Short mmCIF file of C-alpha atoms in Angstrom, two decimals:
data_model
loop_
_atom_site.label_atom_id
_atom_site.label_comp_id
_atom_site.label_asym_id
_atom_site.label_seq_id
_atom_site.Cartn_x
_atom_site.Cartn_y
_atom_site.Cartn_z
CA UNK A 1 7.59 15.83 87.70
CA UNK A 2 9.46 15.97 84.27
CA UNK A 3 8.84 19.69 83.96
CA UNK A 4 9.93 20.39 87.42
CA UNK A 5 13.21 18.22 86.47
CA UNK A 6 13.89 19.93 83.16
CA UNK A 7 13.61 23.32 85.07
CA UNK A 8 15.72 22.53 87.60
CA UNK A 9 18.65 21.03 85.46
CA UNK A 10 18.22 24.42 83.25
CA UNK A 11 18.25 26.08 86.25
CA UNK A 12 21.23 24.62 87.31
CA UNK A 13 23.17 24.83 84.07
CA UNK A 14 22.24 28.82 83.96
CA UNK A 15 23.69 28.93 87.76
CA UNK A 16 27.17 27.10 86.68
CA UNK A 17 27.68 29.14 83.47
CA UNK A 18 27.37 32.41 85.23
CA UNK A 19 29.52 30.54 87.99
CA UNK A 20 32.13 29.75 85.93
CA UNK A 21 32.14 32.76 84.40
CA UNK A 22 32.22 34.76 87.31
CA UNK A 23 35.02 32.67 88.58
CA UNK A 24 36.89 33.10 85.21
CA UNK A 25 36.52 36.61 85.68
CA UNK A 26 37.64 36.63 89.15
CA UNK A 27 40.74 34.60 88.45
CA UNK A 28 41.27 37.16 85.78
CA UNK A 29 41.28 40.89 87.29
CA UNK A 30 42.52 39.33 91.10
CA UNK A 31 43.67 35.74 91.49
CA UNK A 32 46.18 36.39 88.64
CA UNK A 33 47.44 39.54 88.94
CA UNK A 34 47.93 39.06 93.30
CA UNK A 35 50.32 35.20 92.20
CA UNK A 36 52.34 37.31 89.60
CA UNK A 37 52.81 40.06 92.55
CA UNK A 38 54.09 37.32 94.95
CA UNK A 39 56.13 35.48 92.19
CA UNK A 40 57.58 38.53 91.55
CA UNK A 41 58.41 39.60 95.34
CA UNK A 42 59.87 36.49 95.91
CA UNK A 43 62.49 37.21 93.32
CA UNK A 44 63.57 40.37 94.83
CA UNK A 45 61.52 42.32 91.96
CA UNK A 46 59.68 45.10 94.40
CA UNK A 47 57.96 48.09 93.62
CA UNK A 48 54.04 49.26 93.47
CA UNK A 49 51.40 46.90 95.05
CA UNK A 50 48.51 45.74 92.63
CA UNK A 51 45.10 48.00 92.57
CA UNK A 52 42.04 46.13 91.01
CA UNK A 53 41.70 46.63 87.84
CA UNK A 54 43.32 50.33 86.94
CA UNK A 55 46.80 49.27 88.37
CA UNK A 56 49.31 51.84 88.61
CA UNK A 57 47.95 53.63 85.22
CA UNK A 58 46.63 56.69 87.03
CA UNK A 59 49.70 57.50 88.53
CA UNK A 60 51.58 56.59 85.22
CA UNK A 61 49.43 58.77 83.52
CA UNK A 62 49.68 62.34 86.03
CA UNK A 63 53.59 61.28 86.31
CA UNK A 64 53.47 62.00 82.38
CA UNK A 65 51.97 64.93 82.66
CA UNK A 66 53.83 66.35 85.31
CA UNK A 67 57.27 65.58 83.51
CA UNK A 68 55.71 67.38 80.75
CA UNK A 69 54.89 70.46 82.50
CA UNK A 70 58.19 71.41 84.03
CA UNK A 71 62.10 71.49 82.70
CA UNK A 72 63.91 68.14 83.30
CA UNK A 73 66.73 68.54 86.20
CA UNK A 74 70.07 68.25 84.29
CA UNK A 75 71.33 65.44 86.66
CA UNK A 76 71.62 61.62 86.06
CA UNK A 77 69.28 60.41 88.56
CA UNK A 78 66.75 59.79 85.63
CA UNK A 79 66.41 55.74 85.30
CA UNK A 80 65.76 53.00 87.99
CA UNK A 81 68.74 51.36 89.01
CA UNK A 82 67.36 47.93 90.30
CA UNK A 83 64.81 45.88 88.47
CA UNK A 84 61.16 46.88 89.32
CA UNK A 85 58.05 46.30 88.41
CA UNK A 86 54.69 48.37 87.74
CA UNK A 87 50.72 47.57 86.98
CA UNK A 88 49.50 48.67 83.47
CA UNK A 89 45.82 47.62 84.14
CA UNK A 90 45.99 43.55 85.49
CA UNK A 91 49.18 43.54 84.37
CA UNK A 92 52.54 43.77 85.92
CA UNK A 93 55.22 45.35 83.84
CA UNK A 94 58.85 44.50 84.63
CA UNK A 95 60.98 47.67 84.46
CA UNK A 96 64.86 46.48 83.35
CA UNK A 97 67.58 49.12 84.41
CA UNK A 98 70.92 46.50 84.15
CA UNK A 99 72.69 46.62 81.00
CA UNK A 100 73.18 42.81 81.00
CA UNK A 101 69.92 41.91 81.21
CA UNK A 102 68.75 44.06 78.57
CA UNK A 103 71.62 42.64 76.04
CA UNK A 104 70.15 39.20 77.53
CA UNK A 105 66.45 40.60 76.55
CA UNK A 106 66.91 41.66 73.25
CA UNK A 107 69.15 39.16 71.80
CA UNK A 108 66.55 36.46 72.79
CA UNK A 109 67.86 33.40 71.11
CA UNK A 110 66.11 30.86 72.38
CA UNK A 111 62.53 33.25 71.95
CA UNK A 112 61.89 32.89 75.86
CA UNK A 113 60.80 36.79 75.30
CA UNK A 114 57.68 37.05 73.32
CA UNK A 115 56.16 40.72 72.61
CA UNK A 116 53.52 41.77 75.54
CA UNK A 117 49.53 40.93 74.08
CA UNK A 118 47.78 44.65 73.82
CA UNK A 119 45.55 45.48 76.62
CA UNK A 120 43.79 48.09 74.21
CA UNK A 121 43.08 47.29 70.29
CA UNK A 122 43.72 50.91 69.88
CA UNK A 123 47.36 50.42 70.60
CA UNK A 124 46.93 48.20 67.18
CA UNK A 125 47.11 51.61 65.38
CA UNK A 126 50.87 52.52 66.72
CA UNK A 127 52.15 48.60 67.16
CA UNK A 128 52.66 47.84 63.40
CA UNK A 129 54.65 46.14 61.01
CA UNK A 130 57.72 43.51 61.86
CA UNK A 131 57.03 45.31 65.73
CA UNK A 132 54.04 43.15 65.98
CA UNK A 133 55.70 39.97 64.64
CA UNK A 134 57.01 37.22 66.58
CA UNK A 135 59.32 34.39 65.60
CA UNK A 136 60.04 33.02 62.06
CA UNK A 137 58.14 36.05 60.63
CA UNK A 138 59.87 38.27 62.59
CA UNK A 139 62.97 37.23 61.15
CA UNK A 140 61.67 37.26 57.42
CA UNK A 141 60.46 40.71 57.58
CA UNK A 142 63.82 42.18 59.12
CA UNK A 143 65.90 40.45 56.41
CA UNK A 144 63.41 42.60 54.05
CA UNK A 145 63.64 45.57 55.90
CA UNK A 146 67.37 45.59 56.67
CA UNK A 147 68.15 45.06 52.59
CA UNK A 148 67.73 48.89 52.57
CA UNK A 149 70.77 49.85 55.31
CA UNK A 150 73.71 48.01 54.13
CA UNK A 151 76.52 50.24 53.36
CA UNK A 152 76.50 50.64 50.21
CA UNK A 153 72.65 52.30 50.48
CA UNK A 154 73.83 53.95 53.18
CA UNK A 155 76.70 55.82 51.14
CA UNK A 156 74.03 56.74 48.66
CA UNK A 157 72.11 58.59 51.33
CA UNK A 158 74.64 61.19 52.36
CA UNK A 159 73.79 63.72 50.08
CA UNK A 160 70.45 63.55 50.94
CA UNK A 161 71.92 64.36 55.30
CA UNK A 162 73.96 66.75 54.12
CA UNK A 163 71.15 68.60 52.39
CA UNK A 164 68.62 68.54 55.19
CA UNK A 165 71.78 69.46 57.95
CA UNK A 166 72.77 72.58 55.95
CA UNK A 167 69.03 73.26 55.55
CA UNK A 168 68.80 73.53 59.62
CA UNK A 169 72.10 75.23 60.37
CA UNK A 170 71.11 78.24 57.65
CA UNK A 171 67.84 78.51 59.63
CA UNK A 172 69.60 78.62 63.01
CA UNK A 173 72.01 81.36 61.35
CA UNK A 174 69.77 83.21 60.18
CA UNK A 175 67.97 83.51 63.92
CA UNK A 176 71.02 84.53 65.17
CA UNK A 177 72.53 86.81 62.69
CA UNK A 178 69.19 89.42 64.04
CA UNK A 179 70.83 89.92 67.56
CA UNK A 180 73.77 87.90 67.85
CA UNK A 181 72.41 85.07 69.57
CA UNK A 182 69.09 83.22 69.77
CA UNK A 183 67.58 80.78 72.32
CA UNK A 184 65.85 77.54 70.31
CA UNK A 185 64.09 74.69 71.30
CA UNK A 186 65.80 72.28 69.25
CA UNK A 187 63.39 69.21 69.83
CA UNK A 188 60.92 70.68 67.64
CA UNK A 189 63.42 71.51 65.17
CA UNK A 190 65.22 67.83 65.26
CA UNK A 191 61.77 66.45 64.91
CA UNK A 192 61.28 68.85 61.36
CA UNK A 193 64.85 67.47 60.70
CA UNK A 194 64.26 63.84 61.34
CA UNK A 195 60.94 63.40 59.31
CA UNK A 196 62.91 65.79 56.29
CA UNK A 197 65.82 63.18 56.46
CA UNK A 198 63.38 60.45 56.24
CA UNK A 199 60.71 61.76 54.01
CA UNK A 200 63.98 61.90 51.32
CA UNK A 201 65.93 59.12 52.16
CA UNK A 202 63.40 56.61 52.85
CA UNK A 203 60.27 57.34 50.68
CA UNK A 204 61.23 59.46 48.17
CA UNK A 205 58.86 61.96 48.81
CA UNK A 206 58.62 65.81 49.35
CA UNK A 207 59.17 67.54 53.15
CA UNK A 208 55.96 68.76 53.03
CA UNK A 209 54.11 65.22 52.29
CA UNK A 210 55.97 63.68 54.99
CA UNK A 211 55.45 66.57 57.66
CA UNK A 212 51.83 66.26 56.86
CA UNK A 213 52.33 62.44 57.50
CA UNK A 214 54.07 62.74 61.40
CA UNK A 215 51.65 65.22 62.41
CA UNK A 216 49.08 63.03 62.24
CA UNK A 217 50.84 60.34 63.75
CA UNK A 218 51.56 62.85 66.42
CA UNK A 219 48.28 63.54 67.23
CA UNK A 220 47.79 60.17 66.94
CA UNK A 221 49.61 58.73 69.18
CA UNK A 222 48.74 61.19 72.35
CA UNK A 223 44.96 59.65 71.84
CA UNK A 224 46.24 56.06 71.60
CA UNK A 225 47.81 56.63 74.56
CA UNK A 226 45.28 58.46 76.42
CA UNK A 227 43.45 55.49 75.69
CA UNK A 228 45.69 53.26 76.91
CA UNK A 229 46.57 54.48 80.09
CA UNK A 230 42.74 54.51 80.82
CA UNK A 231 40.77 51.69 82.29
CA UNK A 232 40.13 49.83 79.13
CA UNK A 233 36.40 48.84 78.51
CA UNK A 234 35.91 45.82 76.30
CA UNK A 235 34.10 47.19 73.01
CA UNK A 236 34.08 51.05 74.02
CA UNK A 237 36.31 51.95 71.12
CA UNK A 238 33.03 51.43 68.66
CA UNK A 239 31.45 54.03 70.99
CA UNK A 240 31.30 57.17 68.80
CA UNK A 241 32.20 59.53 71.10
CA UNK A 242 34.41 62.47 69.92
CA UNK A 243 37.66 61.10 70.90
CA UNK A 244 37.06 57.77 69.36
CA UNK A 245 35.69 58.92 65.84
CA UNK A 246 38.95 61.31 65.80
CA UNK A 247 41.45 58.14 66.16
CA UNK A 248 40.09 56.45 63.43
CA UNK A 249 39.85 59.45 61.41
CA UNK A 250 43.40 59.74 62.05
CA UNK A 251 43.94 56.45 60.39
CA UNK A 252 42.25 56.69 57.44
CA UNK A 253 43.92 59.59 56.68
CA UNK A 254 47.40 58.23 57.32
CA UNK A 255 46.52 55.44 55.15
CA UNK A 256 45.14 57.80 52.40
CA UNK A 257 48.39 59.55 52.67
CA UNK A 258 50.77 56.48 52.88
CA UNK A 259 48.59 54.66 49.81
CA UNK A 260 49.28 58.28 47.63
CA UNK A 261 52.91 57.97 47.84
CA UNK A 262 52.91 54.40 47.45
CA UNK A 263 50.93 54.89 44.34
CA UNK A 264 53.42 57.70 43.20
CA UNK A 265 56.50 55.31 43.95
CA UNK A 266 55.15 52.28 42.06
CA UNK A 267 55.12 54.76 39.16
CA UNK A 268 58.07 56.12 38.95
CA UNK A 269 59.47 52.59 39.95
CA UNK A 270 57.92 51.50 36.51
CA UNK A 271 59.14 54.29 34.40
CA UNK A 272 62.29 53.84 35.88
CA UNK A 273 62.50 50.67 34.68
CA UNK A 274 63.32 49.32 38.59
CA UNK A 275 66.16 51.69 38.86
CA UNK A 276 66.31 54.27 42.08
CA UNK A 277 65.21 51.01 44.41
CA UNK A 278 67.72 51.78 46.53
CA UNK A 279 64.84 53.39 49.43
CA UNK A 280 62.80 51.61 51.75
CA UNK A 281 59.85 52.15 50.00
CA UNK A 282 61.22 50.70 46.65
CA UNK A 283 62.49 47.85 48.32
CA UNK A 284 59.12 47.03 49.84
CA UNK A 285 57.22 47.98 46.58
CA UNK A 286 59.74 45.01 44.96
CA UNK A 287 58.85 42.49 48.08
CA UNK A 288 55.47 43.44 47.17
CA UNK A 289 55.74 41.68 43.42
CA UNK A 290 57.12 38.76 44.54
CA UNK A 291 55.96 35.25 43.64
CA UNK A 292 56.65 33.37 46.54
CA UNK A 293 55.12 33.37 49.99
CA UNK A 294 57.45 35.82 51.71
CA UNK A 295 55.75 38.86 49.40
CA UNK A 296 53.96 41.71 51.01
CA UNK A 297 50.54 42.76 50.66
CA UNK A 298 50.52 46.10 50.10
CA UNK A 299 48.35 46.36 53.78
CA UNK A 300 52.02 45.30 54.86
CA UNK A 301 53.80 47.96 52.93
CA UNK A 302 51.69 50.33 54.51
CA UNK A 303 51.98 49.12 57.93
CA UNK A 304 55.92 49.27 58.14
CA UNK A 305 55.78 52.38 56.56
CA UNK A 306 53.40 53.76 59.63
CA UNK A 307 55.82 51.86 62.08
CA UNK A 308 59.70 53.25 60.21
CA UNK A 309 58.28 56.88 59.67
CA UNK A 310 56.97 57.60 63.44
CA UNK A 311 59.53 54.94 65.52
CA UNK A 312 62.62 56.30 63.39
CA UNK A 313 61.62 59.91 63.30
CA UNK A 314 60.60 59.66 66.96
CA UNK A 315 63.63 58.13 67.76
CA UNK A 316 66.39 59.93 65.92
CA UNK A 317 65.22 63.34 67.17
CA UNK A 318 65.10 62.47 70.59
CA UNK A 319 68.46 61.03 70.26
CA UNK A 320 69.62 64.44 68.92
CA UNK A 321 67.98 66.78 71.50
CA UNK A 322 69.55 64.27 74.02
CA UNK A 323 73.10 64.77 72.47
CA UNK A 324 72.25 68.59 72.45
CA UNK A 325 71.68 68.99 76.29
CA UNK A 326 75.21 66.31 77.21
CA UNK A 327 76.59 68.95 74.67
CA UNK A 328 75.57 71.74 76.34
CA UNK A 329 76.11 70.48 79.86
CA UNK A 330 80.27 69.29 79.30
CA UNK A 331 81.27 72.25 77.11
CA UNK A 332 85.07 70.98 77.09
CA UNK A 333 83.62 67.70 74.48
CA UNK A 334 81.71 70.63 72.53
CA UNK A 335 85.01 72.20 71.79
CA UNK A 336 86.80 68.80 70.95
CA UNK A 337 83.99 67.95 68.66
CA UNK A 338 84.40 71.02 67.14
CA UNK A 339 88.21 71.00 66.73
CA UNK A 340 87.81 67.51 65.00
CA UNK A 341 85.46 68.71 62.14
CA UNK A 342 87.27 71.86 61.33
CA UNK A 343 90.14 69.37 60.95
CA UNK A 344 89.10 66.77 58.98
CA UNK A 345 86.56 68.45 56.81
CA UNK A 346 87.68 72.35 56.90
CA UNK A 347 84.49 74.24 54.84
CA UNK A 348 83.21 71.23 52.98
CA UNK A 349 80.29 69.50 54.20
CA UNK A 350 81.25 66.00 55.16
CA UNK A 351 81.16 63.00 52.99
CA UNK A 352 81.57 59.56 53.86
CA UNK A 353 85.79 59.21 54.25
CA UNK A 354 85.36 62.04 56.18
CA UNK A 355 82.51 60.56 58.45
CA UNK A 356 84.89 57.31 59.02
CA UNK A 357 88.17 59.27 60.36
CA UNK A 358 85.84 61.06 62.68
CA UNK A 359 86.95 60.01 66.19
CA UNK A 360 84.98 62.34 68.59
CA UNK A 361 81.82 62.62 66.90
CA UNK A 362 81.48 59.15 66.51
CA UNK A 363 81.75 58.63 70.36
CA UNK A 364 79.03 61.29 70.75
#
């Protein structure tokens, strides 16, 4: 009677753990996600119904790679002009077209908007540094960061643009000096110019180190991604497949790199005496041998370094190939552009009174 008892009540404790976790998972991958949906509807949000599981990341995915294949329409039907939503995996993503609501979003004063939790861990590997942080943290780690653009730093950094600019527009003269003219896809070209610009200004470090550096957080990144917008498997990134011993791969050699000039910065930092801390990396190195509990491990160094070299290259060359096409589709502000830096600057290469009676260029 006793062992029919005991086998029963483990029995029944084996049925309502599996229970409970098969409700768990239930609520989960469709309870969940199908409330948010109607939440969502209710506030006028509309746009792609939920799909168990994968979402919308499929069709995310081939939209990707059909944008990629073909030449971008030169029109300005390009954004959503209402507030919509989409499914990455379970979980809805609100997409935010109205200018208010963004400046609402990102000033965030009251921290109602916290950053999204990663469906994938491999996304860990591109979502690093003060981009990961939330709150109080957040705030400490900008204050660090932002030490190295005030003005004055800024000032000290124009020699360093003007070098990298005249670099590019001698290359593009020399294409065209063969035949006259010379068609040239300029995003690869901004992106050489970007990490240059960077690589001098911000780490003190050679072109070549630091276009070693971005193409590996190039190639990175596509395989983050291509994980990402996959159905994520819980524990399939220790799987050793091809793809997955390539991403980490990836990062130990961006860390080897990154840890390298690090090492080379800390000692010319200390035959310097601390002088030529005017760069990111100095100023990080300094944060770094601080007594007191806002200094940074040098894991930390390495991680905003990761994040400021790919985000700001990334960024700043888009912006420029961007410019480039407005450019070349309203001639008329090409030639007013123009006009403005024959007249204020003549032959010399700008310096920084120049760059602050420029009128134009600054609205470009």
């Amino acid at each position: 009677m006793e062992n029919h008892l005991f086998k029963t009540s483990v029995f029944t404790s084996v049925f309502l753990i599996i229970l409970y976790y098969v409700l768990k998972v239930l609520y989960s991958v469709w309870w969940r996600p199908n409330y948010l949906e109607k939440l969502l509807r209710r506030q006028g949000i509309r746009g792609t119904s939920y799909k168990f599981l994968r979402g919308d990341m499929e069709e995310i995915k081939g939209s990707m790679i059909e944008a990629q294949s073909k030449a971008m329409s030169l029109n300005h039907h390009i954004t959503p002009r209402k507030v919509c939503m989409t499914w990455i995996g379970r979980k809805p993503r609100v997409i935010i077209g109205e200018p208010e609501l963004i400046r609402t979003i990102l000033a965030n004063k009251n921290n109602d908007f916290v950053k999204q939790k990663l469906l994938n861990p491999l996304a860990g590997f591109l979502l690093v540094g003060v981009s990961s942080l939330e709150g109080d943290q957040w705030i400490k780690r900008r204050k660090q960061i932002t030490q190295a653009f005030h003005l004055d730093k800024l000032k000290g950094m124009i020699p360093a643009f003007t070098t990298s600019c005249s670099n590019l527009i001698d290359r593009w003269r020399n294409l065209t000096s063969l035949e006259g003219s010379y068609e040239i896809d300029v995003a690869p070209e901004f992106q050489n110019f970007a990490s240059d610009v960077i690589a001098r200004t911000a780490f003190g470090c050679n072109f070549e180190e630091g276009k070693k550096l971005f193409e590996l957080q190039k190639e990175q990144a596509a395989l983050v991604l291509e994980a990402y917008y996959s159905i994520y498997i819980p524990g399939f990134r220790f799987v050793p497949t091809r793809k997955n011993m390539r991403r980490y791969k990836l990062e130990s050699e961006i860390t080897a790199i990154l840890r390298n000039m690090i090492h080379k910065r800390e000692q010319k930092l200390s035959q310097n005496r601390g002088l030529g801390t005017n760069d990111l990396l100095a100023l990080l190195l300094l944060h770094s041998k601080e007594q007191s509990e806002n200094c940074l491990t040098i894991e930390e160094v390495i991680d905003e370094c990761k994040l400021f070299y790919f985000a700001g290259q990334e960024t700043t060359a888009n912006l420029l190939t961007w410019t480039i096409i407005l450019l070349s589709m309203h001639p008329n502000w090409q030639e007013r552009a123009r006009e403005e830096v024959l007249q204020i600057c003549g032959k010399k290469s700008p310096d920084f009174e120049a760059i602050n009676r420029f009128k134009i260029v600054s609205i470009l």
